[in-house]
JSON list of C-alpha atoms and ligand atoms in Angstrom, two decimals:
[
{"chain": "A", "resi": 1, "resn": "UNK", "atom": "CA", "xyz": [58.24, 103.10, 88.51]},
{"chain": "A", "resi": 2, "resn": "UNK", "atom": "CA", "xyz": [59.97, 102.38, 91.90]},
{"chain": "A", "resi": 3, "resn": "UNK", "atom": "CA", "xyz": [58.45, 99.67, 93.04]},
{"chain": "A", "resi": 4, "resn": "UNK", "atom": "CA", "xyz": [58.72, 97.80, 89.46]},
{"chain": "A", "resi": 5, "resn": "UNK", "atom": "CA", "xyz": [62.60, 98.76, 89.38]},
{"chain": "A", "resi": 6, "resn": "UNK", "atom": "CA", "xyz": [63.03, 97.49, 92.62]},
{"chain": "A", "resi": 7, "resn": "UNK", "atom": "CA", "xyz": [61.45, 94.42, 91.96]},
{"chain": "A", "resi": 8, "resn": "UNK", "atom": "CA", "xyz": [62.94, 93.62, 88.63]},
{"chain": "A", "resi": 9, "resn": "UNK", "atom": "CA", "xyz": [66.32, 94.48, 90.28]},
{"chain": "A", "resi": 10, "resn": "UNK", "atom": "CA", "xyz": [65.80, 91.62, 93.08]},
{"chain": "A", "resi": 11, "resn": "UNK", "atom": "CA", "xyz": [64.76, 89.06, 89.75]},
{"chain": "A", "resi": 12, "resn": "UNK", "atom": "CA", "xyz": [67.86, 89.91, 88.00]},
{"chain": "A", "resi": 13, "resn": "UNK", "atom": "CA", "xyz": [70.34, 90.19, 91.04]},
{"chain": "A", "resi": 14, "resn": "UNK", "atom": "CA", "xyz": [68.54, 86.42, 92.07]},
{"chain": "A", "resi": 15, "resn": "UNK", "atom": "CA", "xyz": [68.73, 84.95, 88.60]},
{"chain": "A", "resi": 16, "resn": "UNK", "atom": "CA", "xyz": [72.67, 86.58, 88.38]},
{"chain": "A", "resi": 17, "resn": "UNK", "atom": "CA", "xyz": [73.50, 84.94, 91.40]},
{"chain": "A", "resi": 18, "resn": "UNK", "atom": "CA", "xyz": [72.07, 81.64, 90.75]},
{"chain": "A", "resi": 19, "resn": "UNK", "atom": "CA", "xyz": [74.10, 81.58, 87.97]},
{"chain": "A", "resi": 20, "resn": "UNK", "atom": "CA", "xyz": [77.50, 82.72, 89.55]},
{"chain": "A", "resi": 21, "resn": "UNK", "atom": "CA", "xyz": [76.80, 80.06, 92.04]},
{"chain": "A", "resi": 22, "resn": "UNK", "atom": "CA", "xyz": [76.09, 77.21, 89.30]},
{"chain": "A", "resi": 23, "resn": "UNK", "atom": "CA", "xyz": [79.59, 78.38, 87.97]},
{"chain": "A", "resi": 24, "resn": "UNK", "atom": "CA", "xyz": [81.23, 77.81, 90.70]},
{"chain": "A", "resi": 25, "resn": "UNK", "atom": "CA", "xyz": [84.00, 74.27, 90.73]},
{"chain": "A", "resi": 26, "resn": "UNK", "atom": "CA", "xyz": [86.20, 73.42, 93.15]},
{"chain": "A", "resi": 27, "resn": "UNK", "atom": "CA", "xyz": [87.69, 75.87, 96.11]},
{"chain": "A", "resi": 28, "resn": "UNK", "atom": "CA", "xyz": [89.48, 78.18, 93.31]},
{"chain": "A", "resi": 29, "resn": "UNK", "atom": "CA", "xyz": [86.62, 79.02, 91.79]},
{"chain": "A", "resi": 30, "resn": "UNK", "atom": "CA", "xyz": [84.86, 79.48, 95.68]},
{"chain": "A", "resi": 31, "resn": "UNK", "atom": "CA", "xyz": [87.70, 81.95, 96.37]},
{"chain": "A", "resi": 32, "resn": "UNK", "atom": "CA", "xyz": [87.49, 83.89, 93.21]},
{"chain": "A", "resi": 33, "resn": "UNK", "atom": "CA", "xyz": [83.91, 84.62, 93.41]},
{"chain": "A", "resi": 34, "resn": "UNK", "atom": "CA", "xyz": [83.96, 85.73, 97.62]},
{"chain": "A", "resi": 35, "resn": "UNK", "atom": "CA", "xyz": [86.93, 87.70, 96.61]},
{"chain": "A", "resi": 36, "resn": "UNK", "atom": "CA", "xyz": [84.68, 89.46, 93.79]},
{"chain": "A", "resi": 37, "resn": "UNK", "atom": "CA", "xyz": [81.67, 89.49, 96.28]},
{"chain": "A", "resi": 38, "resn": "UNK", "atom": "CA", "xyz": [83.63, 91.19, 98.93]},
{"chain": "A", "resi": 39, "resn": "UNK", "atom": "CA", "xyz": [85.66, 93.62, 96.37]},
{"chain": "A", "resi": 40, "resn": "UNK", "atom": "CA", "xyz": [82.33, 94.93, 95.37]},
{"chain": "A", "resi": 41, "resn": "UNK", "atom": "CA", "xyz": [80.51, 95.34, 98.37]},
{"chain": "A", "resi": 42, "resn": "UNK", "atom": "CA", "xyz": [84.01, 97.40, 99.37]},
{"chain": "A", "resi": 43, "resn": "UNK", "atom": "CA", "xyz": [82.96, 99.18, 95.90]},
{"chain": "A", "resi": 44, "resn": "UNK", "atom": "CA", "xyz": [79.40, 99.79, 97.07]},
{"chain": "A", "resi": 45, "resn": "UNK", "atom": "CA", "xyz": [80.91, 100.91, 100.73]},
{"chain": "A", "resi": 46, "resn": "UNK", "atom": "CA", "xyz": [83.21, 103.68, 98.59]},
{"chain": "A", "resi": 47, "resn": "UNK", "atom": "CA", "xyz": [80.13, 104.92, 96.04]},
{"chain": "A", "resi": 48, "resn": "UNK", "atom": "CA", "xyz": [78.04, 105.51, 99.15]},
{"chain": "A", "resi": 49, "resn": "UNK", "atom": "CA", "xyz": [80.88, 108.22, 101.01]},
{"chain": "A", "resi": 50, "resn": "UNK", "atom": "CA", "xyz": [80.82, 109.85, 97.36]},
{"chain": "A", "resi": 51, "resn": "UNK", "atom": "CA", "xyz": [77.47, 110.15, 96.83]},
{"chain": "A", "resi": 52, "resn": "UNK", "atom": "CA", "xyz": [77.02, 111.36, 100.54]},
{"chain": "A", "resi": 53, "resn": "UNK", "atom": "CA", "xyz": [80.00, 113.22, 100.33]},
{"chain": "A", "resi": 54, "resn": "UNK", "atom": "CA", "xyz": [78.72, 115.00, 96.99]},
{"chain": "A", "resi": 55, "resn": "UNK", "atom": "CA", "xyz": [75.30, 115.37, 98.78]},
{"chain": "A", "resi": 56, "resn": "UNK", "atom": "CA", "xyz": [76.77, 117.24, 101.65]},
{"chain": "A", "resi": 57, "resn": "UNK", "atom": "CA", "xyz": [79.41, 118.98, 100.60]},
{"chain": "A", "resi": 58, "resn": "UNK", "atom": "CA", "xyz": [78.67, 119.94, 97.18]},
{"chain": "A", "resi": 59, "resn": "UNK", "atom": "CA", "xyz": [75.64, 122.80, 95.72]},
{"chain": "A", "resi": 60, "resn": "UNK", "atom": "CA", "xyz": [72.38, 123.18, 97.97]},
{"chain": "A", "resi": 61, "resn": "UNK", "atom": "CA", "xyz": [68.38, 122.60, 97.91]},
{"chain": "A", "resi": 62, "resn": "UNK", "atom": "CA", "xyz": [68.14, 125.30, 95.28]},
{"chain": "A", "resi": 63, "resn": "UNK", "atom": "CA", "xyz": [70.23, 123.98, 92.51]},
{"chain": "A", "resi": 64, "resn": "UNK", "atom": "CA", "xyz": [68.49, 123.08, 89.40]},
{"chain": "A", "resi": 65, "resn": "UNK", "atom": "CA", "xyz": [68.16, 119.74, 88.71]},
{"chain": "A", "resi": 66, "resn": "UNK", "atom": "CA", "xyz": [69.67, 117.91, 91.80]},
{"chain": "A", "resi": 67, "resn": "UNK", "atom": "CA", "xyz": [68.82, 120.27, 94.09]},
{"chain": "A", "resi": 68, "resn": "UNK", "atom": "CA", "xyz": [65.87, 119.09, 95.38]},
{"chain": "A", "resi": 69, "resn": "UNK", "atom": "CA", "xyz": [66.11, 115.62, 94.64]},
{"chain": "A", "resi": 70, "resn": "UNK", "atom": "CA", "xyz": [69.40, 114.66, 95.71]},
{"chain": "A", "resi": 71, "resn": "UNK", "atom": "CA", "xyz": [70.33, 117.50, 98.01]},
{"chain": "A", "resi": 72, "resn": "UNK", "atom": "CA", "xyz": [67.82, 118.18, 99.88]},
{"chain": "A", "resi": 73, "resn": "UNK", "atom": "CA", "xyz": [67.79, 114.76, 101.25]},
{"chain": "A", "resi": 74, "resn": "UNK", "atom": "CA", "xyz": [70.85, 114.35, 102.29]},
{"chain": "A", "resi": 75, "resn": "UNK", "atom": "CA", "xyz": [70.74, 118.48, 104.42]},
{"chain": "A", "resi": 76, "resn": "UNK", "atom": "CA", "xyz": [67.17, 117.14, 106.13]},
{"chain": "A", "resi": 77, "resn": "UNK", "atom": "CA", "xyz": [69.15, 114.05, 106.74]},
{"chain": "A", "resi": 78, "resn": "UNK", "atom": "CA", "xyz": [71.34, 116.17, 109.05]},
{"chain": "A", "resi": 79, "resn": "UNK", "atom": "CA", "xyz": [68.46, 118.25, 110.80]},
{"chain": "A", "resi": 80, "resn": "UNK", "atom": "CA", "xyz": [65.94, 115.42, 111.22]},
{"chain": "A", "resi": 81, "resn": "UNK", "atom": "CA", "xyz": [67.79, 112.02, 111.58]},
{"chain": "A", "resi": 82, "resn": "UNK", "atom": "CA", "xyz": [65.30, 109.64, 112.19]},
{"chain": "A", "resi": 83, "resn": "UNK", "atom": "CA", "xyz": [62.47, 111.04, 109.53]},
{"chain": "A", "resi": 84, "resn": "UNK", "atom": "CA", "xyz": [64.16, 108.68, 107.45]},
{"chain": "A", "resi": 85, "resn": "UNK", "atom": "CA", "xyz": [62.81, 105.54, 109.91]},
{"chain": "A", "resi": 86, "resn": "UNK", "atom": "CA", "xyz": [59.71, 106.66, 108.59]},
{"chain": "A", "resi": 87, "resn": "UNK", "atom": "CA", "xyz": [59.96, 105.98, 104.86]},
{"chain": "A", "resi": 88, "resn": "UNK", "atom": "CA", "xyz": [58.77, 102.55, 102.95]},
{"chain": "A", "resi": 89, "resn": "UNK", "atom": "CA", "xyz": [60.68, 100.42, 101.86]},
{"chain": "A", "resi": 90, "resn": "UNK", "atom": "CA", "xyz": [60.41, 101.66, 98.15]},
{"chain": "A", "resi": 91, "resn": "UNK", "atom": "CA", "xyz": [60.95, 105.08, 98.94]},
{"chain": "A", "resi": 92, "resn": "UNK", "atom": "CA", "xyz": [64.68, 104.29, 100.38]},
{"chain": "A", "resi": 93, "resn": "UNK", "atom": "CA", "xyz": [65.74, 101.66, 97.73]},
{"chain": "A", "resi": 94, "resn": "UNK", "atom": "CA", "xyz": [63.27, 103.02, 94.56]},
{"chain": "A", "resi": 95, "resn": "UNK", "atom": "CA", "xyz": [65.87, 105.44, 93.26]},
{"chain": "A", "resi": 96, "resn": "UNK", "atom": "CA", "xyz": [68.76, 103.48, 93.41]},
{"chain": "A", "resi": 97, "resn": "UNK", "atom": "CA", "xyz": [66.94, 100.87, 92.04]},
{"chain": "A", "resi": 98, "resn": "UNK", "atom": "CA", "xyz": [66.44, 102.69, 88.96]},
{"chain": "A", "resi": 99, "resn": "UNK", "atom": "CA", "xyz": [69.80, 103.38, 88.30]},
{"chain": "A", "resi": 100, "resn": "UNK", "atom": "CA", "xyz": [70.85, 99.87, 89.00]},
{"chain": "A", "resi": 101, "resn": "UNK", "atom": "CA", "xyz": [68.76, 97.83, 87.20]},
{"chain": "A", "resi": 102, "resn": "UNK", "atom": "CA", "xyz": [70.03, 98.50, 83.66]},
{"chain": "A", "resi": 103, "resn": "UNK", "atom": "CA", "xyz": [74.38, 97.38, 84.95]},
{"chain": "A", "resi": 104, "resn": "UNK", "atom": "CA", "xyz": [71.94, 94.26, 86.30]},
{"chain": "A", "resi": 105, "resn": "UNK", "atom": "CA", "xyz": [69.95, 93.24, 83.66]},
{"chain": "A", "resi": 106, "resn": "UNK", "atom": "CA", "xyz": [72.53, 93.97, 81.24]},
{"chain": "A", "resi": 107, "resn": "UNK", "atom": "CA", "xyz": [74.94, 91.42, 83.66]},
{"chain": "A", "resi": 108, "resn": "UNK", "atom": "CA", "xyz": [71.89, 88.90, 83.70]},
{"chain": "A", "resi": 109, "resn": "UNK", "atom": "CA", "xyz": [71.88, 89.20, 80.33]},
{"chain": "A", "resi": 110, "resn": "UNK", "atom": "CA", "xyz": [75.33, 89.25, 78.41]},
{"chain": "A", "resi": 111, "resn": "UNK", "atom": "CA", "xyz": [77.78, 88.48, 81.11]},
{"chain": "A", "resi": 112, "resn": "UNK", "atom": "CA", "xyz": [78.42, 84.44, 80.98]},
{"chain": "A", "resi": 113, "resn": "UNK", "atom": "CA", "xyz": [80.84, 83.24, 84.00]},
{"chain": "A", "resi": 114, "resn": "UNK", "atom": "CA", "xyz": [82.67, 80.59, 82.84]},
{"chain": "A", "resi": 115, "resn": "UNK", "atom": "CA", "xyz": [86.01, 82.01, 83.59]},
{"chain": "A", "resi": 116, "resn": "UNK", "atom": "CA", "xyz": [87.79, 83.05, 86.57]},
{"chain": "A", "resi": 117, "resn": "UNK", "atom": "CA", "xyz": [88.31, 86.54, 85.78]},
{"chain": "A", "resi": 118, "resn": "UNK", "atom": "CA", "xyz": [84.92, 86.90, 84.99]},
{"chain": "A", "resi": 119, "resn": "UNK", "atom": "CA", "xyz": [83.77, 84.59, 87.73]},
{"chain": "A", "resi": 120, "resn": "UNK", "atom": "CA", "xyz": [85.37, 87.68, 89.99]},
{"chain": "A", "resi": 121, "resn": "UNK", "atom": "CA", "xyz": [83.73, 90.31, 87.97]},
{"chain": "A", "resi": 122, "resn": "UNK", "atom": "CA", "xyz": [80.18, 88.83, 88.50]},
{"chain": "A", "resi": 123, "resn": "UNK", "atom": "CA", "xyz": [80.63, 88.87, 91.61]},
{"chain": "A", "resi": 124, "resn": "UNK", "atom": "CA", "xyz": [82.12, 92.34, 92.50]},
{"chain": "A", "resi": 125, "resn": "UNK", "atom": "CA", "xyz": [78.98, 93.72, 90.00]},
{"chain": "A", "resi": 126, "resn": "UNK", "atom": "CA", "xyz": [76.20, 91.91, 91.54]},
{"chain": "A", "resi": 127, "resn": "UNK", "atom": "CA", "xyz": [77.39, 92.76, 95.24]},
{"chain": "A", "resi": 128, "resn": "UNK", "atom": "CA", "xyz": [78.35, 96.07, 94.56]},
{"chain": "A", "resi": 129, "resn": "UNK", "atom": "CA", "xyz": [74.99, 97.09, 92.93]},
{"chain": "A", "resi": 130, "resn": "UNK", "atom": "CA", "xyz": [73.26, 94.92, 95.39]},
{"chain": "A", "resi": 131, "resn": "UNK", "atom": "CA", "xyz": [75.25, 96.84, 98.02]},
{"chain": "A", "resi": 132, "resn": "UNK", "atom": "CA", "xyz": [74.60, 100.07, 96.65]},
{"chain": "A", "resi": 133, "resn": "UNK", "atom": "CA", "xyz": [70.66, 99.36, 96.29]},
{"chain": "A", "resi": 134, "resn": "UNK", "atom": "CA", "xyz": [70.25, 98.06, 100.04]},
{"chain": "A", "resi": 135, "resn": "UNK", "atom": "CA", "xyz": [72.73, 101.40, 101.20]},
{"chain": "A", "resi": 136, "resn": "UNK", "atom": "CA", "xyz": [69.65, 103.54, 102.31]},
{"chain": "A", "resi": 137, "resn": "UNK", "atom": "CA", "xyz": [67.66, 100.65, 104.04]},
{"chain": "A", "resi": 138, "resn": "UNK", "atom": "CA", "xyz": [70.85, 99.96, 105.96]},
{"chain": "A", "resi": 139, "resn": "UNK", "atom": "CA", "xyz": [71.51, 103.35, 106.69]},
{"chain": "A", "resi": 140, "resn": "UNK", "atom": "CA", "xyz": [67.86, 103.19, 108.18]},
{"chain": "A", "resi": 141, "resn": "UNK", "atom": "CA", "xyz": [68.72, 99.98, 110.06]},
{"chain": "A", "resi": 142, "resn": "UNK", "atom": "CA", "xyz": [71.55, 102.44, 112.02]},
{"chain": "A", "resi": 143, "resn": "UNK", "atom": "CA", "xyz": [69.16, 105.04, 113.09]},
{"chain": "A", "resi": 144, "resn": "UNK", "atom": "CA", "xyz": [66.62, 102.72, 114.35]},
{"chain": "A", "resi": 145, "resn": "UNK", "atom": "CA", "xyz": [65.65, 102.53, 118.29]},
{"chain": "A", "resi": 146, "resn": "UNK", "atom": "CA", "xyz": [64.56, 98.73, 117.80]},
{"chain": "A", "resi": 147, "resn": "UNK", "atom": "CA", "xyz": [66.01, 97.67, 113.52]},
{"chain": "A", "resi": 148, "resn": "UNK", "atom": "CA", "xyz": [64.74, 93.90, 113.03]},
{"chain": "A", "resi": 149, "resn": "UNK", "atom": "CA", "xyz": [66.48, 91.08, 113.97]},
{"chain": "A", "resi": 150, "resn": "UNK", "atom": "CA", "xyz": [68.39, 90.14, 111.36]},
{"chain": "A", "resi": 151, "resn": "UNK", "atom": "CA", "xyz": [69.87, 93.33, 110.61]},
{"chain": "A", "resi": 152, "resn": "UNK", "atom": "CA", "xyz": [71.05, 93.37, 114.28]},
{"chain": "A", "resi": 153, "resn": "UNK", "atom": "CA", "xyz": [72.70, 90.29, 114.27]},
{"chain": "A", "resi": 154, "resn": "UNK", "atom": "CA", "xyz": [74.45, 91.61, 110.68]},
{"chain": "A", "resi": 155, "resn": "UNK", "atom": "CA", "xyz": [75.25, 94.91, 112.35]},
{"chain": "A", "resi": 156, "resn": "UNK", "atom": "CA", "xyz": [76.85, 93.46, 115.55]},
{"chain": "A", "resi": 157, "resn": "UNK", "atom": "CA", "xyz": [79.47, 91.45, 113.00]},
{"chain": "A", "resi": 158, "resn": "UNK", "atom": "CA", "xyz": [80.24, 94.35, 111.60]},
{"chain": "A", "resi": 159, "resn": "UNK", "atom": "CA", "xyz": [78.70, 93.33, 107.56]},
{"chain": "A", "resi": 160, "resn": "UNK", "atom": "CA", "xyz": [76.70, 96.40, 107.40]},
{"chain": "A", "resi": 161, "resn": "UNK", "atom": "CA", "xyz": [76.49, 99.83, 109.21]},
{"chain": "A", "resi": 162, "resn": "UNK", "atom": "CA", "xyz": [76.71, 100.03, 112.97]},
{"chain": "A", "resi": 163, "resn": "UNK", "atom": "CA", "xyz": [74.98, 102.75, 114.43]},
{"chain": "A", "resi": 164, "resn": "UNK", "atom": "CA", "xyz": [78.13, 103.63, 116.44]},
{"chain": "A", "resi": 165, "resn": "UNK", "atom": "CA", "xyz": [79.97, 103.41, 113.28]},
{"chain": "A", "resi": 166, "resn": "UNK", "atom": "CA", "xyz": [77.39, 105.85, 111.83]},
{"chain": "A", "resi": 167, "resn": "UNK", "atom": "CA", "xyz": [76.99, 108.06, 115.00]},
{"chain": "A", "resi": 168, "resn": "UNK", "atom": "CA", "xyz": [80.79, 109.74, 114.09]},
{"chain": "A", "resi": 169, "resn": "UNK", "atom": "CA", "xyz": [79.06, 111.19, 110.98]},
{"chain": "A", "resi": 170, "resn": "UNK", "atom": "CA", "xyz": [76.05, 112.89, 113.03]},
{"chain": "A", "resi": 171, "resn": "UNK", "atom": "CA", "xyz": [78.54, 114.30, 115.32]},
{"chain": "A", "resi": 172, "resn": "UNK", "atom": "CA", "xyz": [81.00, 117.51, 114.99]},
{"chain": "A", "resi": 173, "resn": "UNK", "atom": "CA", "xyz": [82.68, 118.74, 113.20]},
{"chain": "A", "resi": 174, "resn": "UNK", "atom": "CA", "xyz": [79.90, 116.58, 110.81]},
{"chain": "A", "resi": 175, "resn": "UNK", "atom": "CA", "xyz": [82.77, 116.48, 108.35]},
{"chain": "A", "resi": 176, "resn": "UNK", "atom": "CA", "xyz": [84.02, 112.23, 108.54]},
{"chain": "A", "resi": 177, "resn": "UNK", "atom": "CA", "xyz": [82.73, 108.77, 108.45]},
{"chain": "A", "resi": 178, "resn": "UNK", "atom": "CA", "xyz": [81.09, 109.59, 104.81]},
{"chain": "A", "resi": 179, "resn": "UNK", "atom": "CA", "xyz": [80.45, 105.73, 104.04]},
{"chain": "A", "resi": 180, "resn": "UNK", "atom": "CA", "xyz": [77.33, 104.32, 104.82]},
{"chain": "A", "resi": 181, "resn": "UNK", "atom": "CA", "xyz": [77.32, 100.60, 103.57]},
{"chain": "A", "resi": 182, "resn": "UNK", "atom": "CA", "xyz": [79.32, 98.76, 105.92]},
{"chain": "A", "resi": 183, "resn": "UNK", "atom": "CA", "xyz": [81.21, 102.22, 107.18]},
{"chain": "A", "resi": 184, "resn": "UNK", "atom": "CA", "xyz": [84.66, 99.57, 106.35]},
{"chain": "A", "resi": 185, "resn": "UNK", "atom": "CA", "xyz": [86.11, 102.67, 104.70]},
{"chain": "A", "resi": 186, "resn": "UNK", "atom": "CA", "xyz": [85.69, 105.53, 106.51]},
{"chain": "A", "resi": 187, "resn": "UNK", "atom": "CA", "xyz": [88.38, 104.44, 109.40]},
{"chain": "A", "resi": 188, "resn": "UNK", "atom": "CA", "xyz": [90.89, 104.46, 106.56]},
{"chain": "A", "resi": 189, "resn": "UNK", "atom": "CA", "xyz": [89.83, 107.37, 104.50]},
{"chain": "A", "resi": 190, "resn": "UNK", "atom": "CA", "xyz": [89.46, 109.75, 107.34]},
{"chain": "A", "resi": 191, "resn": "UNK", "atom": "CA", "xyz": [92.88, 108.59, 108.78]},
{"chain": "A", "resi": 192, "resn": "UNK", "atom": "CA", "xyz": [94.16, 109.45, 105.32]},
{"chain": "A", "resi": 193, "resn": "UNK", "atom": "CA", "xyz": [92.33, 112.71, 104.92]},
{"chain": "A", "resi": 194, "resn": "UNK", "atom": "CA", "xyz": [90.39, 111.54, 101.76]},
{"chain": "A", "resi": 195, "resn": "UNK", "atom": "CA", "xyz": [87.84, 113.77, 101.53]},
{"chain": "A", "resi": 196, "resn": "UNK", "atom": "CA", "xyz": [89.61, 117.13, 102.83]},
{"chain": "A", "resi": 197, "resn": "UNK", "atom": "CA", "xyz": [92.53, 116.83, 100.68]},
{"chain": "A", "resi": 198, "resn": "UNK", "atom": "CA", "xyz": [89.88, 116.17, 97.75]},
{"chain": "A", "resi": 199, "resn": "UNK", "atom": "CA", "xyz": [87.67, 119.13, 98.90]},
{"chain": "A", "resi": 200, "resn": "UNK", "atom": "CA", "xyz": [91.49, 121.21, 98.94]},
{"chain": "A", "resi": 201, "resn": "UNK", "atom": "CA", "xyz": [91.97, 120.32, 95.60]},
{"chain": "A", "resi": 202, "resn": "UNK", "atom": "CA", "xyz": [88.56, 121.50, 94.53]},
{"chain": "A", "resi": 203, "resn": "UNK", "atom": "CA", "xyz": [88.98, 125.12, 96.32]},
{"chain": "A", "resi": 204, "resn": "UNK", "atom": "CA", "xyz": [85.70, 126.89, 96.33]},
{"chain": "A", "resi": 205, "resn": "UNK", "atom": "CA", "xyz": [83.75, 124.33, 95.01]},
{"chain": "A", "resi": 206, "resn": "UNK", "atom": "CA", "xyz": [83.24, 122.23, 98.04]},
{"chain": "A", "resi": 207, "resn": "UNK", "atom": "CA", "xyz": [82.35, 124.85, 101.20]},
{"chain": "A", "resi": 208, "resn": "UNK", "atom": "CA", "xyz": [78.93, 123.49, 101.24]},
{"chain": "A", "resi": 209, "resn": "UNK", "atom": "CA", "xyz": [77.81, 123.54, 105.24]},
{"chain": "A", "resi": 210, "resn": "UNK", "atom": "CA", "xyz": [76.51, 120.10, 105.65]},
{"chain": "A", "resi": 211, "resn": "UNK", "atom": "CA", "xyz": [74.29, 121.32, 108.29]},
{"chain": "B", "resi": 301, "resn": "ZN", "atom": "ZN1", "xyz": [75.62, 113.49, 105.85]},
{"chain": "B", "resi": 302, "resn": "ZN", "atom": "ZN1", "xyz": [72.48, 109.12, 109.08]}
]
């Protein structure tokens, strides 16, 4: 089921972007649809802290349901770091996969761009679910000794996770740097206190260890 989501996700997110691109006249139209590419992939950096966030902070292995499917990921995560260079390619991206196909096929399917706002809106979906789908294979890419070439030369411009920009999350008080796209956002949410003031809100509900 993994594998087929994953690959029916890369159809639809190819066949969506063809079209976005055939869409495109004139440098308006250029600007509208990187400015929808980059909101999204900002979108996809932001879903990954709270999904992280969630998966540290939040219930443990033994909760029913998520517990061992969603947490207990994320609190090996902390103990073993680089079990995760181990996994296929499938296993990182299968699950998101799954729950991105549907926003995707439904896009590929209904969404027509052949207006500026929703020029911008294809855009910010497909790279924000495209984002959100590569998250754990970049994530991998930053605990690598040696990651492959490519994804060096895209970490060392900053377009994806850096594994210094990752490192602050692996290191006391494990609390920060949540966001594990491009890790854009977690200089300015952790400045602001994001996720503290949101886990003061919440009281008791949020005094998972991550650890
Ligand atoms: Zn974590
Ligand atoms: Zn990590």
């Amino acid at each position: 089921m993994e594998t087929s989501a994953t690959v029916a996700f890369v159809v639809y997110a190819l066949l969506f972007g063809w079209r976005l691109v055939d869409a495109v006249e004139g440098s308006a139209s250029v600007a509208v649809l990187a400015g929808g590419i980059v909101a999204g992939y900002l979108v996809a950096d932001l879903v990954s802290g709270l999904a992280h966030w969630v998966g540290d902070r939040f219930f443990d292995e033994t909760t029913p349901l998520v517990g061992q499917n969603f947490i207990a990921p994320f609190r090996r995560h902390h103990v073993a770091p680089r079990e995760m260079v181990e996994h296929g390619l499938v296993e990182l991206v299968g699950n998101t996969a799954i729950l991105a196909l549907p926003p995707m096929a439904l896009a590929h399917h209904s969404l027509r761009p052949d207006s500026l706002p929703l020029l911008f809106s294809g855009g910010l979906l497909l790279s924000s679910l495209a984002g959100a789908v590569c998250t754990n294979l970049i994530h991998r890419w930053a605990h690598m000794p040696r990651p492959p070439g490519p994804a060096r030369w895209l970490q060392g411009r900053g377009l994806i996770l850096s594994p210094e920009r990752h490192a602050r999350h692996h290191r006391r008080p494990f609390d920060r740097a949540y966001c594990i796209t491009t890790g854009w956002l977690n200089a300015p949410m952790d400045r602001l206190g994001v996720w503290k003031a949101v886990e003061r809100w919440l009281g008791r509900a949020a005094r998972q260890d991550p650890r």
